[in-house]
Amino acid sequence: MAQLRRREFLKGAGIAVTTAPLAAAGGAGDGAAGRTDELPAGQPVDLALSVNGETQRVRVLPETPLVDALREGCARTGTKRSCGHGACGACTVLVDGTPRVACLSLAVDAPGHAIRTVEGLETDGKLHPVQQAFVDADALQCGFCTPGMVMSGVAFFERYRAAGRTDTPTDTEVGHAIAGNICRCGAQPAIMEAIRCACLGRTAVPPGMRDGVPAGALRRQDAVDKVTGRARYTVDVQLPGMLHGAILRAPHGHAVVKKLDLGPARRMPGVRAVVELLPRASGGWLTVRWAGMEVAAVAADTLAQARAALAAVDVQYDVRPPVVDRAAAERPDAPVIFPRQARGEARKAAEGPSFPHLLYRWDGNVRGSMIWPIDRDNGADVLEQVAAQPVRVDLAAETAVQVHATLEPHAVVAHWEGDRLTVYASTQTTQALASDVADAMDIPVAQVRVLAEHVGGAFGAKAGLKMEGLAAVRLAREAKAPVRIAVPVGDDLTATGNRPGTRHRIRIGADAGGRLRAIHHEGRSYCGAAVGESSTRMTDSLYHADASYRWDANVVTHSAPSVPFRAPGFPPNAFALEQAVDEVAAQLGVDPLTLRLYQERSPRRAAVLRLARAKWDGPPLDRVAADRGRYVRGAGVATADWFVLVGPQCRVEARATRDGHLTLSTATHDVGQGARTALASLGVAGLGLPPARVHVRIGDSALPPAPGTFGSISTNSFAPAALAALDELKDALWDAGARRHPGARRVERGLVTTGGRFLPFQELMAALPEDPYIVLARRPPDRGGLKLPPAPVDRIPLSPIGISQDTTNSVQIAEVEVDRRLGRVRVVRVLAVLDAGRLVAPITSASQVMGGIMQGVSFALYEGRRLDPHTGRNLTRSLESYALLGAADAPQVAVHFLDLPTEHTPHGGAGLGENATIATSGAVANAVFRAIGRRVPRTPLRPQDVLAALA
Amino acid sequence: MPLTILYPSDVAHAVDLHGGADGTEYKAGGTDVVDRHHQGILAPRTLVDLGRLGVLRGVEQRGDGWRIGALTTLLEVAGHEGLGREHPVLRQACDRTATPQVRAMATLGGSLRQKVRCPYFRHPDFTCWRKGGQECFARPGDNHWHAIWDNDTCAAVHPSTPAAALLALDAQLDVHFPGGDQRTVDMRAFTTFDVSDAMADDALPDAALVLGVRIPRPARPTRQAYERASARHLADWADVETAVVLQMDGDVVADARVVLGAVARRPRRAVEVEQRLNGHRLDAAVIADASAHAADGATPLPHNGHKTRLACNTVQATLERLTS
């Protein structure tokens, strides 16, 4: 195309031409009369963008989206790329003041418009009021949605101010303003409060904390980094010479690979390395058992080249019919997905120990309960006892497959320097990942360092070495250059993990006094090409029936393997169980909190139930609504428990310097739950230092050992170790101080000299014998020992973990409004009461509970993966078709804690991340029942299901 | 995939540049074509960018009604006070479409002519009718999102929410046809096409360019409303949606337009409902009786039978909003 025309175009469009030579392609020859301004395919264009008031020169291709131009071209990585479809809003920027999604905007359209990104909001080092309000309200967790969310908030704030308003913005209008921004961690109520407060010029407070923010509670330590876009995630890592990797996935649910030739891909432009990912098996390759299984990977100079090369891989499949449908998998004539000799190929669905396959009874595609203890009669005796009781419940329930849908996709940057390897990873297990990588590459673990400074959501899906990690590491070695792989959202929602769907039948017999006498629970978890889930465990731990039988099966299908997801097995367990128990209460006409108190042996759990009763000021709980208007309301109760997991090997280093700074380090992670804040809180409280003098280093496998961040284990592990380190440091400070001030008296936060002068620890640090003075302490054991000591369960991703004698307890009460005409369920509010022992960091704890509630509401009402029944391909591979809770549908929340130290953990605390989300869906379902008088025990509970139940 | 972008100097030039060529599409707001280009879904190779044709943008009140330029964004349409006051159905429909960020980019013309959102069509591994294949995968597969009318070939529903409102408003489109013709096409004609052609989404050739939308001044006072059934209140695709415009003689419905969206290959007038409203006062009994016929003649697929009830209930809910 003629260069003349290009220049004309560039001039006309106000696009600055830089000195870059513009390749002239011949053969204009189009038939159009007159002048055709044109951007020819494949030819770079030099643009001058106005970004935050500065002129930013960038070279792009005609198809380059604005988000890539900003992130890759201008190195402004504050703007995040997530879904790529305009559905999640993570890439929101303001264009001439209006929020737009930068993933669907072309960079070439941007010149001549004023673009504002999150990096441009501060003035003179001071946060924008909306940013400040986000910090104050703790309106963020992992922080990956935050830049986009802040931009939508800023646009609303500016409209509000421009209109000269002083009234309080309504939930409806704020909900509308941020309807295009998804927060997976569940900060929606806090985000809305933050925007409201920013508009009103009022200091925001975290909305869940109905009892007020405790004095001295630390704010989220990385909040400022996250609201300004400075927080660096794996997808933001850019190294010199970095290549871009992409993964080829099998498009068939069931197939045998006949041929796999990487040669043609190697010869494609820009390709620097190609590796096979599908494991070899005797005479060929492992059978493809889900659509999305990894086959090969390519690294090239650009992502477009890598993707083009994937298409060139010569792979031939012998396609077989997949078993996708749940019911089909259990038919006696169903093809067996894992024949006996192939059972080892099933992936591992849960994070608990897995035992040899031969310990389980397999029947086709159904892996039954463990053979031991032997059940001879499928609980027939328990059924007899159920039948003998005056109150009997028989409830069937099912839950859909839930996908983690972290806003930061699975991402890895692998960088070899000689035989040393640095892996930047969006992971919740840095050390386990380092160890996995070392094993896979056959190098000593000391040569591998894994870094995860900020992690944009994990929820269980980012534990251990995944295929994209293996691919990046191998590609980087082959290419002798750093390689980044960020899994595209379609693949991320398809192949990187999910919570199994479940089906349950629960039969309960209760006596006339409301005591549960016999419980028979059959549970099935549909784990895809994996096994290891349990969805009935809580039935025994929560209630203590005289007779109980659980059948806990895994059903395999030709679909992507499940992986752990926040409280594996428990939310579906609670969804079914707590509806069955609610049914007992309803039959007896007893308040469901009272019914649960009848069962209670644990004083702590009883205290949680009583606190919930005291705090609930919504509709009565014992009522099934008689109202038959269009909008009806009801309130439902559900309860939960969760283990207190501990990593006994966890160590924390406390490093004090003579200039009065403290740094606490351990290899834990902040995936949004607030590990930085918890550690900093311990440091501030322990030594009485100002927060600015306490620093935290985490997210690095080279730091002192810590378990992965899952199962609510982190704080239970590092907090006691940190306290031990601080105690040791305090001794050193007292000693050092006493040497300088003989006769000084030890007080809690320093020394008091004989002259009566108080010397705080900060001052004593100047007297430390070494600079820095370093203490490394191991987590002290639980009082009275563990319930289950660390076992050499299977290997990584688990560093040794034990189970404490403590338990966490929770109750949630949800109020819903059901539209009987359109079937929509709206959760109006949720009250959560948790016993998680003594809190380390109250603000982030309350946020985590709020997030658990939001995820639980999302699970109950919206989320459900759908597969094509004939091919097993995922039809919900975008955030348009896989629906997540939006702000406009988010309930009000109130979070209360039973602030009572635990009996056994050294720090008196217990975790709370899992227990925050377990009860929610059951509470919502029970509330729907109380509202409409019909039970619809199914997730997601869609409008049509409600209408069908009412018909 | 490499992309060429052409910038026409005027409307006629744009239509010439498009020329009906395979792989060539117009780009207005870009929310569909850019997405498909990036995802490789029937990816355009050449875009004729309309963004600089300023004549196509803006809302204008004329003696005989309103004219909205095709490049007017949904945000602008929803935010126009006079238009919204007179035609709340259009404002409500635009307001419930997509997300604020997308509404700020997506245009009224682009909304009418975007490609379907069927998850099979949008999946890279299904080569359906629309991508040169020989079958619809949704009909034998998971058709929970799909059409309950017009579903013999392609079963995807028409994706445009504003289209339902425009059909209810008896709107007309100013269209520039290949060859140079400029004609007015009313929404009824626009949405009348041979549904056995799996590729078709409307009655216009691909290269025809919608220049603007005219909304004629109604002969009588109207009552208007848009409503949808969807799991989420906002930022969701409708399971079923309804746009209603009732011309009133006092309390009596003189001429009803009841349009259903997300149920067929096109926005569909529920004539059976309209007939039962015309000549009646809008009371609960009339509404209940009429809305029960909203799905008459529907031919649901195995997984979307729920849409018939949603259709009836959505029509009922919309009409109930108009009783006072």
mmCIF file with all atom_site columns, C-alpha atoms in Angstrom, chain A residues 298-390:
data_model
loop_
_atom_site.group_PDB
_atom_site.id
_atom_site.type_symbol
_atom_site.label_atom_id
_atom_site.label_alt_id
_atom_site.label_comp_id
_atom_site.label_asym_id
_atom_site.label_entity_id
_atom_site.label_seq_id
_atom_site.pdbx_PDB_ins_code
_atom_site.Cartn_x
_atom_site.Cartn_y
_atom_site.Cartn_z
_atom_site.occupancy
_atom_site.B_iso_or_equiv
_atom_site.pdbx_formal_charge
_atom_site.auth_seq_id
_atom_site.auth_comp_id
_atom_site.auth_asym_id
_atom_site.auth_atom_id
_atom_site.pdbx_PDB_model_num
ATOM 1  C CA . VAL A 1 298 ? 5.628   -23.069 21.821 1.00 0.00 ? 298 VAL A CA 1
ATOM 2  C CA . ALA A 1 299 ? 7.735   -20.047 22.700 1.00 0.00 ? 299 ALA A CA 1
ATOM 3  C CA . ALA A 1 300 ? 8.180   -17.305 20.131 1.00 0.00 ? 300 ALA A CA 1
ATOM 4  C CA . ASP A 1 301 ? 9.190   -13.690 19.914 1.00 0.00 ? 301 ASP A CA 1
ATOM 5  C CA . THR A 1 302 ? 5.590   -12.577 20.013 1.00 0.00 ? 302 THR A CA 1
ATOM 6  C CA . LEU A 1 303 ? 2.428   -14.125 21.342 1.00 0.00 ? 303 LEU A CA 1
ATOM 7  C CA . ALA A 1 304 ? 0.846   -13.952 17.900 1.00 0.00 ? 304 ALA A CA 1
ATOM 8  C CA . GLN A 1 305 ? 3.751   -15.951 16.473 1.00 0.00 ? 305 GLN A CA 1
ATOM 9  C CA . ALA A 1 306 ? 3.470   -18.505 19.259 1.00 0.00 ? 306 ALA A CA 1
ATOM 10 C CA . ARG A 1 307 ? -0.242  -18.950 18.614 1.00 0.00 ? 307 ARG A CA 1
ATOM 11 C CA . ALA A 1 308 ? 0.293   -19.227 14.892 1.00 0.00 ? 308 ALA A CA 1
ATOM 12 C CA . ALA A 1 309 ? 2.911   -21.898 15.509 1.00 0.00 ? 309 ALA A CA 1
ATOM 13 C CA . LEU A 1 310 ? 0.513   -23.914 17.665 1.00 0.00 ? 310 LEU A CA 1
ATOM 14 C CA . ALA A 1 311 ? -1.758  -24.186 14.683 1.00 0.00 ? 311 ALA A CA 1
ATOM 15 C CA . ALA A 1 312 ? 1.133   -25.667 12.728 1.00 0.00 ? 312 ALA A CA 1
ATOM 16 C CA . VAL A 1 313 ? 1.747   -28.565 15.121 1.00 0.00 ? 313 VAL A CA 1
ATOM 17 C CA . ASP A 1 314 ? 0.857   -31.743 13.262 1.00 0.00 ? 314 ASP A CA 1
ATOM 18 C CA . VAL A 1 315 ? -1.312  -33.692 15.671 1.00 0.00 ? 315 VAL A CA 1
ATOM 19 C CA . GLN A 1 316 ? -3.715  -36.386 14.644 1.00 0.00 ? 316 GLN A CA 1
ATOM 20 C CA . TYR A 1 317 ? -6.341  -37.761 16.942 1.00 0.00 ? 317 TYR A CA 1
ATOM 21 C CA . ASP A 1 318 ? -8.329  -40.924 16.940 1.00 0.00 ? 318 ASP A CA 1
ATOM 22 C CA . VAL A 1 319 ? -11.443 -39.363 18.439 1.00 0.00 ? 319 VAL A CA 1
ATOM 23 C CA . ARG A 1 320 ? -13.523 -41.577 20.716 1.00 0.00 ? 320 ARG A CA 1
ATOM 24 C CA . PRO A 1 321 ? -16.902 -40.802 22.223 1.00 0.00 ? 321 PRO A CA 1
ATOM 25 C CA . PRO A 1 322 ? -16.444 -39.102 25.578 1.00 0.00 ? 322 PRO A CA 1
ATOM 26 C CA . VAL A 1 323 ? -18.471 -39.806 28.696 1.00 0.00 ? 323 VAL A CA 1
ATOM 27 C CA . VAL A 1 324 ? -19.497 -36.311 29.702 1.00 0.00 ? 324 VAL A CA 1
ATOM 28 C CA . ASP A 1 325 ? -22.923 -36.578 31.211 1.00 0.00 ? 325 ASP A CA 1
ATOM 29 C CA . ARG A 1 326 ? -23.070 -37.345 34.946 1.00 0.00 ? 326 ARG A CA 1
ATOM 30 C CA . ALA A 1 327 ? -25.751 -39.947 34.636 1.00 0.00 ? 327 ALA A CA 1
ATOM 31 C CA . ALA A 1 328 ? -24.119 -41.550 31.618 1.00 0.00 ? 328 ALA A CA 1
ATOM 32 C CA . ALA A 1 329 ? -20.917 -42.113 33.557 1.00 0.00 ? 329 ALA A CA 1
ATOM 33 C CA . GLU A 1 330 ? -22.752 -44.215 36.108 1.00 0.00 ? 330 GLU A CA 1
ATOM 34 C CA . ARG A 1 331 ? -24.637 -46.418 33.659 1.00 0.00 ? 331 ARG A CA 1
ATOM 35 C CA . PRO A 1 332 ? -23.530 -50.034 33.919 1.00 0.00 ? 332 PRO A CA 1
ATOM 36 C CA . ASP A 1 333 ? -22.616 -50.096 30.231 1.00 0.00 ? 333 ASP A CA 1
ATOM 37 C CA . ALA A 1 334 ? -20.665 -46.836 30.330 1.00 0.00 ? 334 ALA A CA 1
ATOM 38 C CA . PRO A 1 335 ? -17.180 -47.011 28.854 1.00 0.00 ? 335 PRO A CA 1
ATOM 39 C CA . VAL A 1 336 ? -14.679 -47.233 31.699 1.00 0.00 ? 336 VAL A CA 1
ATOM 40 C CA . ILE A 1 337 ? -12.608 -44.062 31.707 1.00 0.00 ? 337 ILE A CA 1
ATOM 41 C CA . PHE A 1 338 ? -9.853  -45.350 33.950 1.00 0.00 ? 338 PHE A CA 1
ATOM 42 C CA . PRO A 1 339 ? -9.452  -49.095 33.571 1.00 0.00 ? 339 PRO A CA 1
ATOM 43 C CA . ARG A 1 340 ? -7.669  -50.706 36.537 1.00 0.00 ? 340 ARG A CA 1
ATOM 44 C CA . GLN A 1 341 ? -4.197  -50.374 35.028 1.00 0.00 ? 341 GLN A CA 1
ATOM 45 C CA . ALA A 1 342 ? -4.789  -46.713 34.163 1.00 0.00 ? 342 ALA A CA 1
ATOM 46 C CA . ARG A 1 343 ? -6.117  -45.537 37.521 1.00 0.00 ? 343 ARG A CA 1
ATOM 47 C CA . GLY A 1 344 ? -2.777  -43.964 38.263 1.00 0.00 ? 344 GLY A CA 1
ATOM 48 C CA . GLU A 1 345 ? -3.431  -41.548 35.408 1.00 0.00 ? 345 GLU A CA 1
ATOM 49 C CA . ALA A 1 346 ? -6.325  -39.969 37.271 1.00 0.00 ? 346 ALA A CA 1
ATOM 50 C CA . ARG A 1 347 ? -5.228  -36.626 38.616 1.00 0.00 ? 347 ARG A CA 1
ATOM 51 C CA . LYS A 1 348 ? -5.650  -35.635 42.214 1.00 0.00 ? 348 LYS A CA 1
ATOM 52 C CA . ALA A 1 349 ? -8.725  -33.605 42.994 1.00 0.00 ? 349 ALA A CA 1
ATOM 53 C CA . ALA A 1 350 ? -8.176  -32.657 46.608 1.00 0.00 ? 350 ALA A CA 1
ATOM 54 C CA . GLU A 1 351 ? -5.438  -31.359 48.785 1.00 0.00 ? 351 GLU A CA 1
ATOM 55 C CA . GLY A 1 352 ? -5.801  -33.989 51.487 1.00 0.00 ? 352 GLY A CA 1
ATOM 56 C CA . PRO A 1 353 ? -3.832  -37.206 51.523 1.00 0.00 ? 353 PRO A CA 1
ATOM 57 C CA . SER A 1 354 ? -4.558  -39.601 48.727 1.00 0.00 ? 354 SER A CA 1
ATOM 58 C CA . PHE A 1 355 ? -4.336  -43.273 49.379 1.00 0.00 ? 355 PHE A CA 1
ATOM 59 C CA . PRO A 1 356 ? -3.590  -46.068 46.958 1.00 0.00 ? 356 PRO A CA 1
ATOM 60 C CA . HIS A 1 357 ? -6.355  -46.724 44.497 1.00 0.00 ? 357 HIS A CA 1
ATOM 61 C CA . LEU A 1 358 ? -6.626  -50.307 45.629 1.00 0.00 ? 358 LEU A CA 1
ATOM 62 C CA . LEU A 1 359 ? -7.999  -49.128 48.954 1.00 0.00 ? 359 LEU A CA 1
ATOM 63 C CA . TYR A 1 360 ? -11.132 -47.943 47.228 1.00 0.00 ? 360 TYR A CA 1
ATOM 64 C CA . ARG A 1 361 ? -13.938 -49.915 45.750 1.00 0.00 ? 361 ARG A CA 1
ATOM 65 C CA . TRP A 1 362 ? -14.170 -49.049 42.060 1.00 0.00 ? 362 TRP A CA 1
ATOM 66 C CA . ASP A 1 363 ? -17.242 -49.841 40.050 1.00 0.00 ? 363 ASP A CA 1
ATOM 67 C CA . GLY A 1 364 ? -16.778 -48.689 36.478 1.00 0.00 ? 364 GLY A CA 1
ATOM 68 C CA . ASN A 1 365 ? -16.461 -44.925 36.674 1.00 0.00 ? 365 ASN A CA 1
ATOM 69 C CA . VAL A 1 366 ? -17.520 -44.751 40.291 1.00 0.00 ? 366 VAL A CA 1
ATOM 70 C CA . ARG A 1 367 ? -14.879 -44.858 42.949 1.00 0.00 ? 367 ARG A CA 1
ATOM 71 C CA . GLY A 1 368 ? -16.740 -45.663 46.124 1.00 0.00 ? 368 GLY A CA 1
ATOM 72 C CA . SER A 1 369 ? -15.810 -45.120 49.731 1.00 0.00 ? 369 SER A CA 1
ATOM 73 C CA . MET A 1 370 ? -12.664 -46.649 51.124 1.00 0.00 ? 370 MET A CA 1
ATOM 74 C CA . ILE A 1 371 ? -12.801 -50.379 51.598 1.00 0.00 ? 371 ILE A CA 1
ATOM 75 C CA . TRP A 1 372 ? -11.887 -49.884 55.215 1.00 0.00 ? 372 TRP A CA 1
ATOM 76 C CA . PRO A 1 373 ? -13.964 -49.624 57.314 1.00 0.00 ? 373 PRO A CA 1
ATOM 77 C CA . ILE A 1 374 ? -15.813 -52.357 55.548 1.00 0.00 ? 374 ILE A CA 1
ATOM 78 C CA . ASP A 1 375 ? -19.418 -51.543 54.844 1.00 0.00 ? 375 ASP A CA 1
ATOM 79 C CA . ARG A 1 376 ? -21.385 -54.629 54.151 1.00 0.00 ? 376 ARG A CA 1
ATOM 80 C CA . ASP A 1 377 ? -24.872 -53.317 53.821 1.00 0.00 ? 377 ASP A CA 1
ATOM 81 C CA . ASN A 1 378 ? -24.668 -49.746 52.520 1.00 0.00 ? 378 ASN A CA 1
ATOM 82 C CA . GLY A 1 379 ? -25.888 -48.432 55.814 1.00 0.00 ? 379 GLY A CA 1
ATOM 83 C CA . ALA A 1 380 ? -29.112 -50.408 55.860 1.00 0.00 ? 380 ALA A CA 1
ATOM 84 C CA . ASP A 1 381 ? -29.061 -50.412 59.625 1.00 0.00 ? 381 ASP A CA 1
ATOM 85 C CA . VAL A 1 382 ? -28.864 -46.626 59.671 1.00 0.00 ? 382 VAL A CA 1
ATOM 86 C CA . LEU A 1 383 ? -31.786 -46.417 57.277 1.00 0.00 ? 383 LEU A CA 1
ATOM 87 C CA . GLU A 1 384 ? -33.784 -48.576 59.643 1.00 0.00 ? 384 GLU A CA 1
ATOM 88 C CA . GLN A 1 385 ? -33.038 -46.178 62.434 1.00 0.00 ? 385 GLN A CA 1
ATOM 89 C CA . VAL A 1 386 ? -34.042 -43.242 60.252 1.00 0.00 ? 386 VAL A CA 1
ATOM 90 C CA . ALA A 1 387 ? -37.312 -44.992 59.522 1.00 0.00 ? 387 ALA A CA 1
ATOM 91 C CA . ALA A 1 388 ? -37.939 -45.575 63.206 1.00 0.00 ? 388 ALA A CA 1
ATOM 92 C CA . GLN A 1 389 ? -37.876 -41.883 64.066 1.00 0.00 ? 389 GLN A CA 1
ATOM 93 C CA . PRO A 1 390 ? -41.000 -39.704 64.166 1.00 0.00 ? 390 PRO A CA 1
#
